[in-house]
Coordinates of C-alpha atoms in Angstrom, one line a residue:
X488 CA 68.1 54.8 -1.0
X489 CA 71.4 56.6 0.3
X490 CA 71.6 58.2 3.8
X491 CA 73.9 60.7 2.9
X492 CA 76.8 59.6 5.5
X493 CA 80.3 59.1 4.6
X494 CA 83.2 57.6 6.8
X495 CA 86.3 59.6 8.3
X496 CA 89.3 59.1 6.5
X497 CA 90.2 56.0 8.2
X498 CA 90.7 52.5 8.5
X499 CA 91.2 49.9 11.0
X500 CA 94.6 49.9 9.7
X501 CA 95.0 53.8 10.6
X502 CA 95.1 52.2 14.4
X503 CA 97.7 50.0 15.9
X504 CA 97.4 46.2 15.6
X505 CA 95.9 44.4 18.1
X506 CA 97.6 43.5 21.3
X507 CA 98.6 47.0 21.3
X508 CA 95.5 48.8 20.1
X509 CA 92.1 46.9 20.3
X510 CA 88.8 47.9 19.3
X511 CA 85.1 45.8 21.0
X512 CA 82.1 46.6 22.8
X513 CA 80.7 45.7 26.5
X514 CA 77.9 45.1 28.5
X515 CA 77.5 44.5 32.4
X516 CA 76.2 41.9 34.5
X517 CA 73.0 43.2 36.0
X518 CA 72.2 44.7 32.4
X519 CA 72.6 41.9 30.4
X520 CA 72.6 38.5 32.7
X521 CA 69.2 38.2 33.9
X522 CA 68.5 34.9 35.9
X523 CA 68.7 36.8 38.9
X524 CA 67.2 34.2 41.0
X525 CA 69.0 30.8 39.3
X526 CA 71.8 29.4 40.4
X527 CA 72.5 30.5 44.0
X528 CA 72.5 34.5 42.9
X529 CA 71.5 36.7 45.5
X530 CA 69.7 40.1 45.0
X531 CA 72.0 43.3 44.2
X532 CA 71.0 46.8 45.0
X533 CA 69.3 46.9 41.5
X534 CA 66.9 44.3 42.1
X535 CA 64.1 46.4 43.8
X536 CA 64.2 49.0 41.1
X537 CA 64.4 46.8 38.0
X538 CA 61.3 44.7 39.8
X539 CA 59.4 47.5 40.3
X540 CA 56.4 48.1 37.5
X541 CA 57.8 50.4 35.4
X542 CA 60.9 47.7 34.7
X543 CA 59.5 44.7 35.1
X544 CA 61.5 43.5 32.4
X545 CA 64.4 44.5 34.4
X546 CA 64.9 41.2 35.8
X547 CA 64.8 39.4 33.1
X548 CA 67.3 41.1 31.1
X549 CA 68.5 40.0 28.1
X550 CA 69.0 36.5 29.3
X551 CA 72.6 36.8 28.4
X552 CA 73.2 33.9 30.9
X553 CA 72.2 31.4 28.8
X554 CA 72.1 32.9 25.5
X555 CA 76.4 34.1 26.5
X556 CA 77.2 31.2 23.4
X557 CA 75.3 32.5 21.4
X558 CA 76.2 36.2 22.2
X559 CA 79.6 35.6 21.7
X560 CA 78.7 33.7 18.1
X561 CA 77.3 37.7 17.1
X562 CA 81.3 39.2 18.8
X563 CA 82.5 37.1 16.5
X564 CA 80.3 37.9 13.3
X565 CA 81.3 41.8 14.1
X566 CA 84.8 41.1 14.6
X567 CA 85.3 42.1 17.9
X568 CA 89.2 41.7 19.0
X569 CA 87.8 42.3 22.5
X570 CA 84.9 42.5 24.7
X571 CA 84.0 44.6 28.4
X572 CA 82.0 42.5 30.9
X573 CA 81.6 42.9 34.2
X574 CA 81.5 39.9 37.2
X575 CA 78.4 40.2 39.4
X576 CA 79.7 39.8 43.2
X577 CA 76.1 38.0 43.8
X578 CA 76.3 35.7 42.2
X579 CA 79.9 34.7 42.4
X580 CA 79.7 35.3 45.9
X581 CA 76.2 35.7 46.9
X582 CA 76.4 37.1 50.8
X583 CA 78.6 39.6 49.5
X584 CA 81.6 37.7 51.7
X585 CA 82.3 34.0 52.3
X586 CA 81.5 31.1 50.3
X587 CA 81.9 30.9 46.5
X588 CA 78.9 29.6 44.6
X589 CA 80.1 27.2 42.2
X590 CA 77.5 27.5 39.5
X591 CA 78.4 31.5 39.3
X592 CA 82.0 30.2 39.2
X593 CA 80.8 28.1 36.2
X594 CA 79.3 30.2 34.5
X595 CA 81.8 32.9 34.2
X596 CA 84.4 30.1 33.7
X597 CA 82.4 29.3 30.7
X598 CA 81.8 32.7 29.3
X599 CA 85.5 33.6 29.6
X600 CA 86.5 30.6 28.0
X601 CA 83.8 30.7 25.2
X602 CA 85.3 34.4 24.4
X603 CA 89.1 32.9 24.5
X604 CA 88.7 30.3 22.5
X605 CA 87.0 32.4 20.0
X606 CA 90.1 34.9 19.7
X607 CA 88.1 37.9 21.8
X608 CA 90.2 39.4 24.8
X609 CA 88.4 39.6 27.8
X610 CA 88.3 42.7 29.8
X611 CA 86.6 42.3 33.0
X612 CA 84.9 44.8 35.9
X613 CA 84.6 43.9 39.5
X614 CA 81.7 46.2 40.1
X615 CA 79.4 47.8 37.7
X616 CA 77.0 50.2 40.4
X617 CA 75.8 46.4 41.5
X618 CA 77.1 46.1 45.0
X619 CA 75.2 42.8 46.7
X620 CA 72.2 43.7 48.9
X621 CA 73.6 41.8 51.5
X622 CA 76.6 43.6 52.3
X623 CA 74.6 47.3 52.1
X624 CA 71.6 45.9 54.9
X625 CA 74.4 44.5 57.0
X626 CA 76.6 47.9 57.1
X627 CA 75.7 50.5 54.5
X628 CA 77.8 49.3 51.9
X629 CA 79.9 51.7 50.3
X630 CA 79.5 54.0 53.5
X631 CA 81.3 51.7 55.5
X632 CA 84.8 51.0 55.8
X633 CA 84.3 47.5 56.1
X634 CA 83.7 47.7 52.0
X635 CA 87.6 47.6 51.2
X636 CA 88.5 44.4 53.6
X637 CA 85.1 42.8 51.4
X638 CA 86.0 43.9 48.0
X639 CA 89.7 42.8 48.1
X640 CA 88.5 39.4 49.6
X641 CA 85.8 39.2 46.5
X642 CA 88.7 40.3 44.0
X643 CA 91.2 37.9 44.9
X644 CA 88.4 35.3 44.3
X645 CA 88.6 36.6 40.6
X646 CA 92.1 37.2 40.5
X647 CA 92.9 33.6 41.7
X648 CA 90.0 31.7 39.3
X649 CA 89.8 33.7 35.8
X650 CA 93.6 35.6 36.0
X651 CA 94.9 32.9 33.6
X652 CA 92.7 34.0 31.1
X653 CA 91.5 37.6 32.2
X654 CA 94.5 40.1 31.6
X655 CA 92.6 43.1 31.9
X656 CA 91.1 44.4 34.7
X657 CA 88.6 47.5 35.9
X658 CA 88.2 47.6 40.1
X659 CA 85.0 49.6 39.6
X660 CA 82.7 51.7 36.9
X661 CA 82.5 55.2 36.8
X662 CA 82.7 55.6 40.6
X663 CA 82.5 59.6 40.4
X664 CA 79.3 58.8 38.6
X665 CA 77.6 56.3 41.2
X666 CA 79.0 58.7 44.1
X667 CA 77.0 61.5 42.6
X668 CA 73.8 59.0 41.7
X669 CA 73.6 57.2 44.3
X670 CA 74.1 59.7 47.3
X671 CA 74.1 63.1 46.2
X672 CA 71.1 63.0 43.6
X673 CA 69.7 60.3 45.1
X674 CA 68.8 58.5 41.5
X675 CA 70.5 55.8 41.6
X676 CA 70.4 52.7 44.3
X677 CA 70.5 52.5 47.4
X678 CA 68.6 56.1 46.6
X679 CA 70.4 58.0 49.4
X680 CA 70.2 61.9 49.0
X681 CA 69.2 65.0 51.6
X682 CA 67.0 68.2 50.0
X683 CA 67.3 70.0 48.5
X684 CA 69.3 68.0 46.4
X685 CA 67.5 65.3 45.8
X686 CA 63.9 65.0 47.2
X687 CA 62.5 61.3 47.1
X688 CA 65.1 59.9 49.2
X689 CA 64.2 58.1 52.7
X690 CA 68.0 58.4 54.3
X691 CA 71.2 60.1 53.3
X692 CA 72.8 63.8 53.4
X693 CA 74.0 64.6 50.0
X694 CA 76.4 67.2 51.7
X695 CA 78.7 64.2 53.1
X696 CA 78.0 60.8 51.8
X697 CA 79.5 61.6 48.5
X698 CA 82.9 62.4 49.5
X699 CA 82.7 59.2 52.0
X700 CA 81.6 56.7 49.1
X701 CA 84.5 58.6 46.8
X702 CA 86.8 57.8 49.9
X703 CA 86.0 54.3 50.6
X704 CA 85.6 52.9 46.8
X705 CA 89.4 54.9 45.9
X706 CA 90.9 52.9 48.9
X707 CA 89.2 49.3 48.1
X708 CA 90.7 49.8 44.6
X709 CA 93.8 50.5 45.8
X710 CA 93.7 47.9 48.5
X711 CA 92.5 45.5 45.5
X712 CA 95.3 47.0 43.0
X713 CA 98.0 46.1 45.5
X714 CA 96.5 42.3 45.8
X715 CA 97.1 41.6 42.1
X716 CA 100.8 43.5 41.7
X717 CA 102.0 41.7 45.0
X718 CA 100.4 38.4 44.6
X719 CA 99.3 37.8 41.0
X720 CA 100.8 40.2 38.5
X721 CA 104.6 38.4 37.7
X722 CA 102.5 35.2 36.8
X723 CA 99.4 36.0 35.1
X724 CA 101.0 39.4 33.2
X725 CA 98.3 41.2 33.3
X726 CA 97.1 44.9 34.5
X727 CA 94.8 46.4 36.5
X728 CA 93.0 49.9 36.1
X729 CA 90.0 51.4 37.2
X730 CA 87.6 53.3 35.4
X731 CA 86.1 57.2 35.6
X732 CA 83.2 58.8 33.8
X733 CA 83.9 62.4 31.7
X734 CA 82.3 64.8 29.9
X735 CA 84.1 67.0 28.0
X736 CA 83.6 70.5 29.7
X737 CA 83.7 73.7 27.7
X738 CA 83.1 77.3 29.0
X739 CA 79.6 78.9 28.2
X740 CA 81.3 82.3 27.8
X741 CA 84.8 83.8 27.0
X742 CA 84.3 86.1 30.2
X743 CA 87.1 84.5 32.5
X744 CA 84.6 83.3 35.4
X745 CA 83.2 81.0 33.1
X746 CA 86.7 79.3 32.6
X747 CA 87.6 79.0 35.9
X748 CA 84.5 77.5 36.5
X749 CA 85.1 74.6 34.1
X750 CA 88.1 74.1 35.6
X751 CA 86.7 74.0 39.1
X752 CA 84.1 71.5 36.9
X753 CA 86.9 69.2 36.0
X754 CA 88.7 69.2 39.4
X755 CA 85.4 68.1 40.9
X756 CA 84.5 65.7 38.8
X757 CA 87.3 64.2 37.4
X758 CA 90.5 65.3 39.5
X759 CA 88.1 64.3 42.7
X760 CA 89.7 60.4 41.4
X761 CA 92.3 61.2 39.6
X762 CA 94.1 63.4 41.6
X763 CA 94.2 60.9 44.4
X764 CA 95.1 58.2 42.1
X765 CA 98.3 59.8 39.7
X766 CA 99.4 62.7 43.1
X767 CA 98.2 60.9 46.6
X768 CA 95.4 63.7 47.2
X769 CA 92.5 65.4 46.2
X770 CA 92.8 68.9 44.7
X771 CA 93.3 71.8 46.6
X772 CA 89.9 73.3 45.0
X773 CA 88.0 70.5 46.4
X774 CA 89.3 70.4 49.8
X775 CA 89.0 74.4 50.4
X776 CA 85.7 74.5 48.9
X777 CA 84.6 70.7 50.8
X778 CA 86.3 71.0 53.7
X779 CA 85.9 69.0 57.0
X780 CA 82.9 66.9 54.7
X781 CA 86.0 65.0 53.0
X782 CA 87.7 63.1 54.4
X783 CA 91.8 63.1 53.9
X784 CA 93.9 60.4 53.4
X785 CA 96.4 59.5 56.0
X786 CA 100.3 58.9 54.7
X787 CA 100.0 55.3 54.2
X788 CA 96.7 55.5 52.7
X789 CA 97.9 58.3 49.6
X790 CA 100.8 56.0 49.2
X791 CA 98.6 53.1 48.3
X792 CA 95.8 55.0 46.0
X793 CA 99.0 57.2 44.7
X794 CA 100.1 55.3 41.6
X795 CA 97.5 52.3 41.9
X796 CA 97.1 51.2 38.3
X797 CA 98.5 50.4 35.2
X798 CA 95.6 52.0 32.9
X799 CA 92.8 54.4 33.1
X800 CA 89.3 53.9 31.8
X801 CA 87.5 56.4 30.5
X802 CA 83.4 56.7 29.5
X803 CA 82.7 59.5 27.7
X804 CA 79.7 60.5 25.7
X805 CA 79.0 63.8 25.1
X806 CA 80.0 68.0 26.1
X807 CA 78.3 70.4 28.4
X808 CA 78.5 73.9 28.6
X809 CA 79.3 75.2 32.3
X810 CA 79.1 78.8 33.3
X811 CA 80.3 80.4 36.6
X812 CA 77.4 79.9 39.4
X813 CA 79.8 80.7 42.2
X814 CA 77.3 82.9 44.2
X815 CA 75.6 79.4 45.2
X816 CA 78.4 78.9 47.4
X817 CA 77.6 81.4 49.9
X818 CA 74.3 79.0 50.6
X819 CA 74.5 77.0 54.4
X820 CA 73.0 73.7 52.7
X821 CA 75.6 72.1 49.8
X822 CA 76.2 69.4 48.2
X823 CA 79.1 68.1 45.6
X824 CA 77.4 69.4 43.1
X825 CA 77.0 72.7 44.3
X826 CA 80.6 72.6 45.5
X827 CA 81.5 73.0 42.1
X828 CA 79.7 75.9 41.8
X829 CA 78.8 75.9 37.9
X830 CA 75.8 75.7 35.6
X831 CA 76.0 73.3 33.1
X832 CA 74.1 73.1 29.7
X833 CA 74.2 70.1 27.3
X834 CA 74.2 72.2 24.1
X835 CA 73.7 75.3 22.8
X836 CA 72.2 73.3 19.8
X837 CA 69.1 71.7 19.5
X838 CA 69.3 68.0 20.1
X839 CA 66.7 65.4 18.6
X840 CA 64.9 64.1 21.4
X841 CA 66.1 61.2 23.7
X842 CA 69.4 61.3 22.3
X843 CA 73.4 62.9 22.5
X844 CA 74.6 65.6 21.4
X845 CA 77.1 64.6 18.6
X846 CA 80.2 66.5 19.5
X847 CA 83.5 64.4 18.7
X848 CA 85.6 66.9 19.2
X849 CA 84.5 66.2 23.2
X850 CA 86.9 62.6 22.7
X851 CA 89.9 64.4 21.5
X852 CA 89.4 67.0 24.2
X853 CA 89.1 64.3 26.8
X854 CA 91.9 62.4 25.9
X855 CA 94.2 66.0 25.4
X856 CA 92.9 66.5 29.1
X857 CA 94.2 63.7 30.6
X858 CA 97.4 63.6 28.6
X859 CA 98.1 67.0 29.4
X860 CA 96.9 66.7 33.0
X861 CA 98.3 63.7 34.4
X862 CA 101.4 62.6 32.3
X863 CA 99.4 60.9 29.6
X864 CA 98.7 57.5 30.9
X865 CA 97.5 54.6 29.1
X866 CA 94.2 55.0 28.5
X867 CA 91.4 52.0 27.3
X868 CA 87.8 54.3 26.2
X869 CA 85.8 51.5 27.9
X870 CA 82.0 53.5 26.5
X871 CA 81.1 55.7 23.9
X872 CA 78.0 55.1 22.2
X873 CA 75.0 57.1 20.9
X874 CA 71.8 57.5 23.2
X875 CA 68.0 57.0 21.2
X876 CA 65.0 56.1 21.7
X877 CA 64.2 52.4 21.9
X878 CA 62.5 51.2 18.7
X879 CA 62.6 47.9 16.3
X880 CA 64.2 50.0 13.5
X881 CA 67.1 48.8 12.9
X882 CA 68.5 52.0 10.4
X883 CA 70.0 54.1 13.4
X884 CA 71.5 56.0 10.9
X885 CA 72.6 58.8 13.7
X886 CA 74.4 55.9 15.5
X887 CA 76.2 55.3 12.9
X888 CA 77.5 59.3 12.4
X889 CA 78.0 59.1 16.2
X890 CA 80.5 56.4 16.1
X891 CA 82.5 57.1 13.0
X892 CA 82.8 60.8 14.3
X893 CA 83.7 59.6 17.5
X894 CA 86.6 57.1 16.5
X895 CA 87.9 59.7 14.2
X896 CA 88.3 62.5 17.0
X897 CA 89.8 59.5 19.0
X898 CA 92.4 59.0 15.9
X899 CA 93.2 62.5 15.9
X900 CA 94.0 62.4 19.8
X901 CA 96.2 59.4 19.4
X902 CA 98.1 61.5 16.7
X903 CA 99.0 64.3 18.6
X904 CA 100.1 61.3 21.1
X905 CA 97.5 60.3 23.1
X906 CA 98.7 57.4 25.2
X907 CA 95.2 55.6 24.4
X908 CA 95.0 51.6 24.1
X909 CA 91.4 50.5 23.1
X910 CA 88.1 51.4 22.2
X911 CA 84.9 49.7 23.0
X912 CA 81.1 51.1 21.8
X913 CA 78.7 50.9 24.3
X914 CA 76.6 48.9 24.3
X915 CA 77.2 45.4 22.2
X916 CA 72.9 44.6 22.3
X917 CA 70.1 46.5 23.5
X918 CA 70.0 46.2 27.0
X919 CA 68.2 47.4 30.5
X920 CA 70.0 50.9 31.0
X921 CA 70.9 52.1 34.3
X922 CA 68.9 55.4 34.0
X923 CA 65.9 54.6 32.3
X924 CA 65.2 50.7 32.2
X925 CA 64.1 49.7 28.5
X926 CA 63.1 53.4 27.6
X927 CA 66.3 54.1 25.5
X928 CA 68.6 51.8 23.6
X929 CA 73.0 52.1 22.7
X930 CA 73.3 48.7 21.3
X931 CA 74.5 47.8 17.9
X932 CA 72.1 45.1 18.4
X933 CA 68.2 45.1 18.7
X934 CA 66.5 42.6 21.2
X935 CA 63.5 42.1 20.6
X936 CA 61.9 41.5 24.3
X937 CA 58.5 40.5 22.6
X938 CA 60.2 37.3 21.5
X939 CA 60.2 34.5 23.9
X940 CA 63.7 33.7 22.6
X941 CA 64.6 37.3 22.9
X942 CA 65.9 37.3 19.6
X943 CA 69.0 39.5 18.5
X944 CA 68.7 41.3 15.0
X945 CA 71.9 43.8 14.1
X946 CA 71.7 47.4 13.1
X947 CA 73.0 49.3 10.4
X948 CA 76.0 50.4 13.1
X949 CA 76.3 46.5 13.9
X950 CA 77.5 46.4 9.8
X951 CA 79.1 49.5 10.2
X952 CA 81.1 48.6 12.9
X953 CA 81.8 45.2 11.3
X954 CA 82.7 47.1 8.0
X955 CA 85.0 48.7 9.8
X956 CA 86.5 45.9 11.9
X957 CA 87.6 43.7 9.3
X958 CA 88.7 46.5 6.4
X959 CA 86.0 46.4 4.0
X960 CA 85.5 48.4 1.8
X961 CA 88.4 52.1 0.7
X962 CA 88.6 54.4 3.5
X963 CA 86.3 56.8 2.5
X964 CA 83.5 54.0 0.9
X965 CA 80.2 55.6 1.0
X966 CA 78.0 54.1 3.9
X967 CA 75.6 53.5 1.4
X968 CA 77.6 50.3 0.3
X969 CA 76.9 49.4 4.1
X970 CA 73.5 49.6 3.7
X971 CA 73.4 47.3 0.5
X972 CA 75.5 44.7 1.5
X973 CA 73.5 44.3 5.1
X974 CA 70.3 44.8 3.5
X975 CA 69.0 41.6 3.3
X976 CA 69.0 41.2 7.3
X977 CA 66.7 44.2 7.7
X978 CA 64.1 42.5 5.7

């Protein structure tokens, strides 16, 4: 039976060839690894909540650690020209400071070299929202200065052991994301938020601990960045980036409050990084409307964030609506959310439960936005992936429409001259997401977590993406051809 789906009007071939354009996937330690009491790791600021009932799977994982061969075999089978990891600082360095622990050294020595020798570039994260326990009892973590001095000490660890073979890398994940998760909301660990923002958190002020995290994790990137240009860069010719979540904002109305509300949107939540990182300083909407809660960067300190990579990364998913909510500002309590002042909607559409709102044209808007914005820099789309339910089907048909609508919009970007390098789906397998555990799924691979072995079986997107990949097929071959030639692993 048909599912009605055809492809864009593109190839592989539409794209540029790989060095200079690349197309893979990605996962993250704590989502993927498990093992997170073999070898000398030590607990992150996950491990409570994924141990808790509700995940109790959490900590197992998807026992990539030893199932990475394996794992890399199914890269390979897709065609992936490159793959998005990240390095848990636990286990490579399990007080967060100090000693190396050689069987984490191992083991990522052996995963980078398993995806080199198999022709799949590696493209690695320091951080992934999985700071070590250790170093957040001892001082608070990312509230604490001390933070940069630790994360430049843990990155030249990196640098010096897998910069041979790793010539990508990402200081830190979405860090406007896990400023607003983790201390502002309070969803995220180490669940710091004040009310009436969040409600369910022991500690924090949600009005101030934002701006400080924002602070601290721009200036250990920085402080990182400027390790690998002075000391590793000439030799090892690679670059460094770091990389920031975006939705692609859109006014609710025409009425001109609404507009200048999604751009006081953007500023907050994308300029409150990028700003410091392409100008030396946060915008001027931010620090009126913030004031003495954020903290400003001395001289020295803009001149090391100020120009402090070689590439962006960008996650993006989907588009909200924002309308003007600026009355809120008058209140005595705020937070960074409500500094922005805006209402945001995810559609005006009807959305199928548990998952995105299909809107491609948010990628080509994204991409526009940060040409336009800040002098079109190079620019890798590190996730992009459609949200469901998690289930054993295997047909997730509106995966399938979400990527080749989303790689098409990207296409058009890169057109109009979007300086944009890469693209990888999020995620490569089934995996324990950060929001909801084992209650959703991105992957282009099932796991089945019933299965001792935790065996891996591909979606209909896996064979799409393959399709894709390696040229198969005329650019507009009906996805129905997909279906028949990957049928015979759905049975």
């Amino acid at each position: 039976m048909g599912l009605g789906l055809t492809t864009q009007k593109f190839s592989r071939d539409d794209f540029p060839p790989k060095p200079h354009f690349v197309f893979g996937s990605g996962t993250s330690a704590f989502q993927v690894e498990g093992a997170e009491a073999e070898d000398g790791r030590t607990p992150s600021v996950w491990d409570s909540f994924a141990q808790s009932e509700k995940n109790k799977r959490g900590v197992d994982c998807c026992d990539g650690y030893h199932k990475y061969k394996e794992d890399v075999q199914l890269m390979v089978a897709t065609g992936l020209e490159a793959y998005r990891f990240s390095i848990s600082w636990s286990r490579l360095i399990p007080n967060g400071r100090g000693s190396v622990n050689p069987k984490g050294l191992q083991f990522y020595n052996n995963f980078i070299n398993e995806l080199v020798s198999n022709g799949i570039q590696p493209h690695a994260t320091l951080i992934h929202y999985d700071l070590p326990q250790a170093l957040e009892d001892e001082y608070g973590g990312w509230l604490n200065g001390k933070i940069v001095k630790d994360f430049t000490a843990y990155a030249d660890v990196c640098f010096r052991e897998f910069g041979d073979r790793v010539s990508y890398w990402i200081t830190n994940n979405e860090a406007n994301v896990y400023a607003l998760g983790a201390y502002d909301t309070g969803i995220f660990p180490p669940y710091r938020c004040s009310a009436p923002f969040g409600i369910s958190c022991k500690a924090g002020n949600s009005s101030t601990e934002p701006y400080i995290v924002a602070h601290n994790a721009l200036l250990a990137h920085a402080s990182a960045a400027r390790l690998y240009k002075r000391k590793y860069q000439l030799t090892q010719q690679g670059f460094i980036g770091i990389n920031i979540y975006m939705f692609w904002f859109i006014p609710f109305t025409n009425a001109t409050k609404d507009a200048i509300a999604t751009q006081r949107a953007y500023d907050f939540y994308v300029g409150w990084f990028m700003d410091p990182l392409v100008f030396g300083d946060y915008p001027d909407v931010v620090k009126q409307n913030a004031g003495t809660r954020i903290p400003s960067f001395t001289p020295e300190e803009s001149k090391l964030v100020k120009g402090s990579w070689d590439f962006f990364g960008l996650n993006h998913y989907t588009t909200l609506y924002v309308g003007d909510d600026s009355g809120s500002l008058k209140m005595e309590q705020r937070d960074v959310v409500m500094d922005m002042a805006a209402k945001f909607s995810d559609t005006l559409d009807e959305v199928p439960p548990g998952e995105f709102h299909i809107s491609p044209e948010g990628m080509k808007g994204s991409l526009e936005y940060l040409k336009q914005h800040y002098g079109n820099p190079p620019v890798y789309v590190h996730e992009n992936g459609q949200r469901t339910f998690r289930n054993a089907s295997l047909y997730d048909t509106s995966r399938v429409k979400y990527l080749e609508s989303y790689i098409g919009s990207m296409l058009e970007a890169m057109r109009n001259g979007s300086n944009t390098k890469g693209y990888f789906t999020w995620s490569f397998i089934d995996l324990f997401e950060l929001l909801d555990g084992y209650e959703s799924s991105f992957g282009l691979y099932y796991v089945d977590l019933n299965d001792p072995d935790l065996k891996r079986y591909p979606k209909l997107s896996a064979h799409w993406y393959s399709s894709f990949l390696k040229g198969e097929g005329r650019r507009d071959h009906d996805i129905t051809e997909v279906e028949k030639n990957s049928s015979a692993h759905f049975n």
